[in-house]
XYZ file of C-alpha atoms in Angstrom:
450
model
C 0.000 0.000 0.000
C 2.684 2.480 0.983
C 4.857 1.643 -2.036
C 2.025 2.061 -4.532
C 1.115 5.400 -2.930
C 4.671 6.684 -3.221
C 4.887 5.506 -6.850
C 1.764 7.542 -7.582
C 3.347 10.637 -6.010
C 6.516 10.186 -8.093
C 4.466 9.773 -11.271
C 2.451 12.871 -10.446
C 5.594 14.963 -10.017
C 7.171 13.707 -13.238
C 3.945 14.379 -15.139
C 3.614 17.956 -13.943
C 7.292 18.936 -14.130
C 7.089 20.641 -17.571
C 3.636 22.197 -17.151
C 3.684 25.981 -17.651
C 0.735 26.439 -15.290
C 2.455 25.264 -12.114
C 3.538 27.520 -9.292
C 6.916 26.288 -8.198
C 7.080 25.533 -4.485
C 10.244 23.565 -3.878
C 10.632 21.621 -0.637
C 12.586 18.590 0.449
C 10.418 15.536 1.134
C 11.441 12.110 2.359
C 9.847 9.172 0.569
C 10.276 5.632 1.873
C 10.766 2.539 -0.198
C 12.694 0.314 2.223
C 10.590 -1.629 4.692
C 11.464 -2.260 8.332
C 8.467 -4.532 8.849
C 6.228 -5.992 6.174
C 2.835 -7.571 6.838
C 3.337 -7.613 10.612
C 0.131 -8.580 12.450
C -1.850 -5.766 14.047
C -1.782 -6.426 17.773
C -1.451 -4.912 21.229
C -1.934 -6.064 24.817
C -5.316 -6.677 26.398
C -5.587 -5.897 30.114
C -7.544 -8.042 32.587
C -8.318 -7.692 36.277
C -9.879 -10.225 38.631
C -11.496 -9.224 41.908
C -9.713 -12.052 43.739
C -7.099 -14.720 42.929
C -8.572 -17.959 41.604
C -7.607 -20.803 43.884
C -9.937 -23.479 42.484
C -9.707 -24.743 38.908
C -13.079 -24.938 37.191
C -14.722 -22.315 39.400
C -17.372 -20.338 37.405
C -16.505 -16.838 36.319
C -18.557 -13.818 35.258
C -16.620 -12.058 32.484
C -17.062 -8.395 31.548
C -15.424 -7.178 28.347
C -15.095 -3.806 26.656
C -13.183 -2.367 23.731
C -9.987 -0.569 24.731
C -8.594 0.717 21.434
C -9.794 3.027 18.697
C -9.007 3.490 15.030
C -9.237 6.300 12.507
C -7.608 7.287 9.219
C -4.902 9.166 11.154
C -3.564 7.051 13.993
C -2.595 10.120 16.055
C -6.283 11.102 16.063
C -7.860 7.779 17.005
C -9.968 9.016 19.898
C -12.913 6.601 19.803
C -15.322 8.826 21.698
C -18.616 7.034 21.093
C -16.785 3.821 20.208
C -15.305 3.148 23.634
C -14.518 6.128 25.914
C -17.701 5.955 27.994
C -17.522 2.143 28.044
C -13.997 2.178 29.483
C -14.911 4.784 32.098
C -17.969 2.765 33.194
C -15.910 -0.439 33.382
C -13.247 1.240 35.536
C -15.844 2.719 37.882
C -17.548 -0.688 38.119
C -14.237 -2.217 39.206
C -13.801 0.471 41.853
C -17.264 -0.197 43.229
C -16.708 -3.986 43.237
C -13.464 -3.502 45.157
C -15.302 -1.284 47.634
C -17.938 -3.974 48.195
C -15.288 -6.666 48.477
C -13.390 -4.753 51.159
C -16.239 -3.150 53.112
C -19.502 -5.088 52.749
C -19.862 -7.840 55.399
C -22.863 -9.270 53.530
C -20.762 -10.053 50.452
C -17.718 -12.174 51.219
C -15.989 -12.598 47.862
C -14.279 -15.764 49.111
C -17.719 -17.336 49.489
C -19.218 -16.267 46.155
C -20.249 -19.004 43.751
C -18.357 -17.367 40.867
C -15.406 -15.055 40.346
C -15.607 -11.716 38.518
C -13.112 -10.599 35.868
C -13.065 -7.488 33.668
C -11.146 -7.425 30.359
C -10.105 -4.406 28.275
C -9.564 -5.739 24.758
C -7.041 -4.324 22.326
C -7.066 -4.519 18.487
C -10.867 -4.746 18.450
C -11.006 -2.112 15.728
C -9.353 -4.605 13.373
C -12.051 -7.266 12.953
C -12.123 -7.952 16.712
C -8.604 -9.434 16.913
C -8.353 -9.011 20.694
C -11.581 -10.823 21.530
C -10.827 -13.520 18.962
C -7.490 -14.182 20.660
C -8.969 -14.188 24.172
C -11.780 -16.545 23.116
C -9.312 -18.826 21.359
C -6.958 -18.926 24.350
C -9.813 -19.654 26.749
C -11.096 -22.413 24.480
C -7.729 -24.087 23.884
C -6.106 -23.644 27.295
C -3.725 -20.863 26.370
C -4.873 -18.279 28.859
C -2.800 -17.616 31.952
C -1.581 -19.856 34.740
C -1.587 -19.850 38.512
C -4.183 -17.322 39.587
C -5.563 -17.180 36.045
C -6.357 -20.834 35.364
C -9.485 -20.077 33.321
C -11.096 -21.898 30.400
C -14.089 -21.024 28.266
C -16.092 -23.746 30.023
C -15.704 -21.817 33.294
C -17.452 -18.717 31.930
C -20.976 -18.400 33.296
C -21.868 -15.334 31.261
C -20.075 -12.658 29.229
C -21.368 -9.104 29.507
C -19.991 -6.683 26.938
C -20.143 -2.927 27.497
C -20.595 -1.538 24.000
C -21.154 2.040 22.780
C -23.161 3.729 25.537
C -22.133 7.380 25.381
C -25.102 9.046 23.712
C -28.267 7.924 25.485
C -29.625 6.839 28.859
C -32.000 4.429 27.090
C -29.984 1.256 26.748
C -30.528 -2.063 24.980
C -29.648 -5.554 26.175
C -28.762 -7.533 23.050
C -28.145 -11.269 22.914
C -27.670 -14.024 20.361
C -29.709 -16.544 22.341
C -31.780 -15.752 25.435
C -31.073 -18.680 27.767
C -31.888 -18.873 31.486
C -28.712 -17.064 32.566
C -29.261 -14.237 30.087
C -32.887 -13.819 31.173
C -31.782 -13.743 34.804
C -29.243 -11.014 34.031
C -31.799 -8.994 32.061
C -34.235 -9.100 34.969
C -31.509 -7.845 37.296
C -30.671 -4.928 35.007
C -34.306 -3.899 34.674
C -34.752 -3.929 38.442
C -32.118 -1.177 38.713
C -33.374 2.388 39.002
C -32.587 5.467 36.916
C -32.021 3.804 33.536
C -34.272 2.263 30.901
C -33.239 -1.161 29.558
C -34.910 -2.796 26.549
C -34.294 -6.434 25.634
C -33.450 -7.416 22.055
C -32.889 -10.971 20.791
C -30.606 -9.727 18.030
C -26.867 -9.145 18.304
C -25.225 -6.331 16.298
C -21.519 -6.452 15.409
C -19.650 -6.832 18.696
C -16.879 -8.695 20.487
C -19.358 -11.331 21.653
C -19.368 -12.901 18.203
C -15.739 -13.949 18.757
C -16.807 -16.070 21.727
C -19.821 -17.513 19.911
C -17.465 -18.748 17.185
C -15.590 -20.810 19.751
C -18.609 -21.839 21.841
C -22.074 -21.276 20.272
C -23.932 -22.120 23.503
C -22.176 -19.602 25.733
C -24.334 -16.985 27.502
C -23.681 -13.442 26.346
C -25.224 -9.995 26.754
C -24.346 -6.725 25.024
C -25.169 -3.380 26.671
C -25.423 -0.627 24.050
C -27.241 2.618 23.323
C -28.027 1.414 19.803
C -30.953 -0.685 18.647
C -30.721 -1.235 14.897
C -28.248 1.490 13.904
C -25.503 3.568 15.516
C -26.524 6.856 17.076
C -23.310 8.580 16.010
C -22.641 9.282 12.322
C -18.968 9.894 13.225
C -18.406 6.499 14.879
C -14.861 5.247 14.343
C -13.617 8.373 12.574
C -11.104 11.045 13.591
C -14.103 13.188 14.585
C -15.447 10.565 17.001
C -15.031 12.720 20.108
C -17.136 12.336 23.243
C -18.502 15.695 24.399
C -19.909 14.645 27.745
C -21.778 16.769 30.279
C -22.372 16.490 34.021
C -25.699 14.837 33.234
C -23.842 12.223 31.169
C -21.489 11.553 34.089
C -24.538 10.923 36.257
C -25.834 8.400 33.692
C -22.467 6.634 33.448
C -22.250 6.465 37.232
C -25.767 5.032 37.453
C -24.885 2.371 34.883
C -21.714 1.455 36.774
C -23.770 1.098 39.963
C -26.372 -1.139 38.294
C -23.647 -3.196 36.596
C -21.696 -3.728 39.831
C -24.868 -4.881 41.598
C -25.787 -7.253 38.748
C -22.302 -8.764 38.700
C -22.312 -9.441 42.430
C -25.735 -11.055 42.234
C -24.767 -13.150 39.185
C -21.732 -14.337 41.162
C -24.016 -15.481 43.988
C -23.839 -12.435 46.249
C -26.439 -10.076 47.647
C -27.666 -6.659 46.588
C -25.367 -4.124 48.214
C -25.900 -0.626 49.574
C -22.311 -0.266 50.812
C -21.009 1.635 47.800
C -22.118 4.331 45.379
C -20.568 5.805 42.223
C -17.668 8.182 42.755
C -18.629 10.819 40.198
C -15.473 12.850 40.826
C -13.169 9.962 39.928
C -15.424 9.026 37.007
C -15.252 12.577 35.689
C -11.451 12.580 36.029
C -11.266 9.302 34.111
C -13.397 10.739 31.321
C -11.174 13.818 31.297
C -8.104 11.621 30.752
C -9.747 9.611 27.978
C -11.735 12.254 26.134
C -10.268 15.689 26.850
C -6.596 15.821 27.829
C -4.096 13.072 28.595
C -2.217 15.546 30.804
C -4.793 14.866 33.505
C -4.812 14.419 37.259
C -5.032 10.611 37.232
C -2.140 10.055 34.849
C 0.106 12.650 36.444
C -0.586 11.107 39.856
C 0.131 7.504 38.831
C 3.150 8.440 36.711
C 4.416 10.984 39.229
C 5.084 13.309 36.299
C 3.919 16.828 35.551
C 5.230 17.223 31.993
C 2.820 15.006 30.070
C 1.922 16.389 26.625
C -1.391 18.175 26.275
C -4.001 16.873 23.871
C -6.533 14.090 23.537
C -5.336 10.559 24.116
C -5.069 8.561 20.892
C -5.744 4.852 21.434
C -4.648 3.468 18.085
C -3.634 -0.190 18.218
C -0.742 -0.925 15.882
C 1.907 -3.545 15.152
C 2.800 -5.179 18.453
C 2.204 -1.945 20.330
C 1.119 -1.977 23.931
C -0.487 1.479 23.517
C -2.855 2.271 26.355
C -3.283 -1.302 27.589
C -0.061 -1.061 29.572
C -0.398 2.612 30.415
C -1.005 3.763 33.982
C -4.651 4.486 33.258
C -5.146 0.729 32.938
C -2.350 -1.097 34.709
C -1.715 1.262 37.604
C -5.345 2.107 38.172
C -6.545 -1.497 37.926
C -3.812 -2.653 40.273
C -4.703 0.045 42.761
C -8.219 -1.404 42.880
C -7.086 -5.003 43.350
C -5.455 -6.386 46.470
C -1.690 -6.297 46.135
C 1.193 -7.414 48.286
C 4.212 -5.418 49.443
C 6.734 -3.860 47.087
C 9.596 -5.935 45.684
C 12.744 -4.593 44.047
C 12.733 -5.011 40.254
C 16.086 -6.755 40.444
C 14.510 -9.588 42.427
C 12.453 -10.875 39.509
C 12.659 -14.498 40.595
C 11.584 -13.660 44.117
C 8.820 -11.475 42.770
C 7.487 -14.278 40.582
C 7.791 -16.968 43.222
C 6.369 -14.942 46.109
C 3.007 -14.210 44.526
C 0.719 -16.665 42.799
C -0.957 -13.916 40.808
C 0.815 -12.074 37.958
C 3.107 -9.150 38.716
C 3.873 -5.959 36.850
C 6.775 -3.475 37.115
C 6.292 0.103 38.220
C 8.949 1.740 36.014
C 9.192 5.105 37.727
C 10.309 4.012 41.157
C 11.822 0.571 40.583
C 9.210 -1.588 42.289
C 6.798 -4.342 41.368
C 3.623 -5.665 42.939
C 1.858 -8.973 43.216
C -1.499 -8.078 41.728
C -4.527 -9.494 39.987
C -3.915 -7.464 36.816
C -2.821 -9.494 33.815
C -1.919 -8.749 30.195
C -2.387 -11.010 27.183
C -1.246 -10.615 23.596
C -4.048 -9.515 21.258
C -2.672 -10.925 18.002
C -5.290 -12.751 15.943
C -5.274 -16.580 16.207
C -4.789 -16.668 12.433
C -1.109 -15.785 12.910
C -0.735 -18.245 15.757
C -2.104 -21.001 13.512
C -0.351 -19.628 10.410
C -3.689 -19.483 8.598
C -2.951 -16.332 6.649
C -5.977 -16.674 4.359
C -8.374 -17.478 7.189
C -12.019 -16.479 6.833
C -12.605 -17.318 10.507
C -10.091 -15.009 12.185
C -8.840 -11.504 11.533
C -5.786 -11.230 9.270
C -5.070 -7.490 9.432
C -1.403 -6.574 8.996
C 0.638 -3.389 8.812
C 3.910 -2.489 7.079
C 6.454 0.128 8.145
C 9.013 1.924 5.972
C 12.204 3.935 6.330
C 13.611 6.882 4.323
C 15.307 6.102 1.018
C 15.807 9.267 -1.044
C 14.785 12.908 -1.515
C 12.389 14.413 -4.062
C 11.507 17.903 -5.228
C 7.800 18.622 -4.893
C 5.902 21.127 -7.040
C 2.504 22.414 -6.049
C 0.107 22.842 -8.987
C -2.492 25.629 -8.522
C -6.173 24.946 -8.852
C -7.243 25.253 -12.507
C -10.635 26.775 -11.710
C -8.954 29.397 -9.565
C -6.563 30.261 -12.419
C -9.458 30.688 -14.835
C -11.325 32.846 -12.336
C -8.287 35.102 -11.863
C -7.857 35.410 -15.624
C -11.512 36.252 -16.270
C -11.548 38.713 -13.394
C -8.416 40.379 -14.718
C -9.901 40.782 -18.217
C -13.087 42.290 -16.764
C -11.078 44.674 -14.634
C -8.985 45.701 -17.664
C -12.092 46.402 -19.749
C -13.761 48.438 -17.009
C -10.642 50.504 -16.314
C -9.996 51.028 -20.050
C -13.585 52.224 -20.553
C -13.282 54.701 -17.692
C -9.988 56.061 -19.003
C -11.360 56.385 -22.544
C -14.445 58.267 -21.335
C -12.286 60.578 -19.241
C -10.049 61.241 -22.245
C -13.013 61.898 -24.588
C -14.664 64.313 -22.156
C -11.504 65.895 -20.833
C -12.568 69.382 -21.963
C -15.773 69.096 -19.960
C -14.064 67.632 -16.950
C -11.148 70.077 -17.022
C -12.535 73.224 -18.816
C -9.658 75.491 -17.800
C -7.136 73.213 -19.476
């Protein structure tokens, strides 16, 4: 793609070089024809957090998923406002509320729940759902985690996906097949106050389809603000920016509260009144995701004050960790999960052997934690299986190029503008000539004393 584009540019320049109409604007431009990576799989790292370590293999799990990345024509402007910003913020606030219940509600002992709760932020979903395809494949074929994360697809009781929810407080509960578990979850959502939920037995394009490919009988539910078509005409473009208000924050907080309550009840717990949405933290999270990455949360977790201003682009590229390993995910998720004492980064063996759950490094002060946050590679299973022409899995790739030589560029003016200038000039000449001729013919009347 890149090579053919550059060939077109070269041809254009050679074609226009001898044209008398061009305005010469010479500049030096670098054009690349040498690749540093060709057809590398689009990837990233999905982030997962469990509310407690799994100590029993085969224990049921309630899985919540949401899209973490965004895509647009310009990767630096992949903001994904309606696509995923509100969904991520709601998922993070739900985790905070679950942790609050776990630590402070005596009526909900998470060690005694019938099922565990895990939330996953999926990368590379903008590229034919690569992240969810990989997670579903790993869960199905035993490739997901170890130790505290000994999970298979058979352990999943229900998957609840938080889809696009940023533009309405009237939400839809979509499913592929309404089984007993799905109907139970729907009833729980509708019993929550402040929001309107409508059931639909149709499933629009979503990450859930990746799991249905691996296990058609799995229970799944999609929460979205769309029924039969997207509410945003700018969805997935560089203009997909979430302009939220205080009223929207209230709606997102209400949804997080309902979702946290539903998850606890689906896991076998009781309705809780111990916690409520923290609208201040939720608003700060939205500010980081939708307004300015130089925000209070990121500066606090990074312990830095010189972050660049501007909206946070969440483009998922070739093998890039992007936001999945950024503090907004890793640090914040880990701060919500129980973690052990600090361990020096040099003691990697001790760090791995001390804690049964995964660990992650904190790069700015040389420490690591035992935590329930995990990362998995989001590369499509097609590349794992070497099925490069697969019609089952995503096969998106990307190529990168380096500089090769220098060209002279010439900017050709707009032809219509040139014609307009010419016609305007002729009209101006005729008008001025007529005025001068009339003045000359009537000069004795105009200047009688001369």
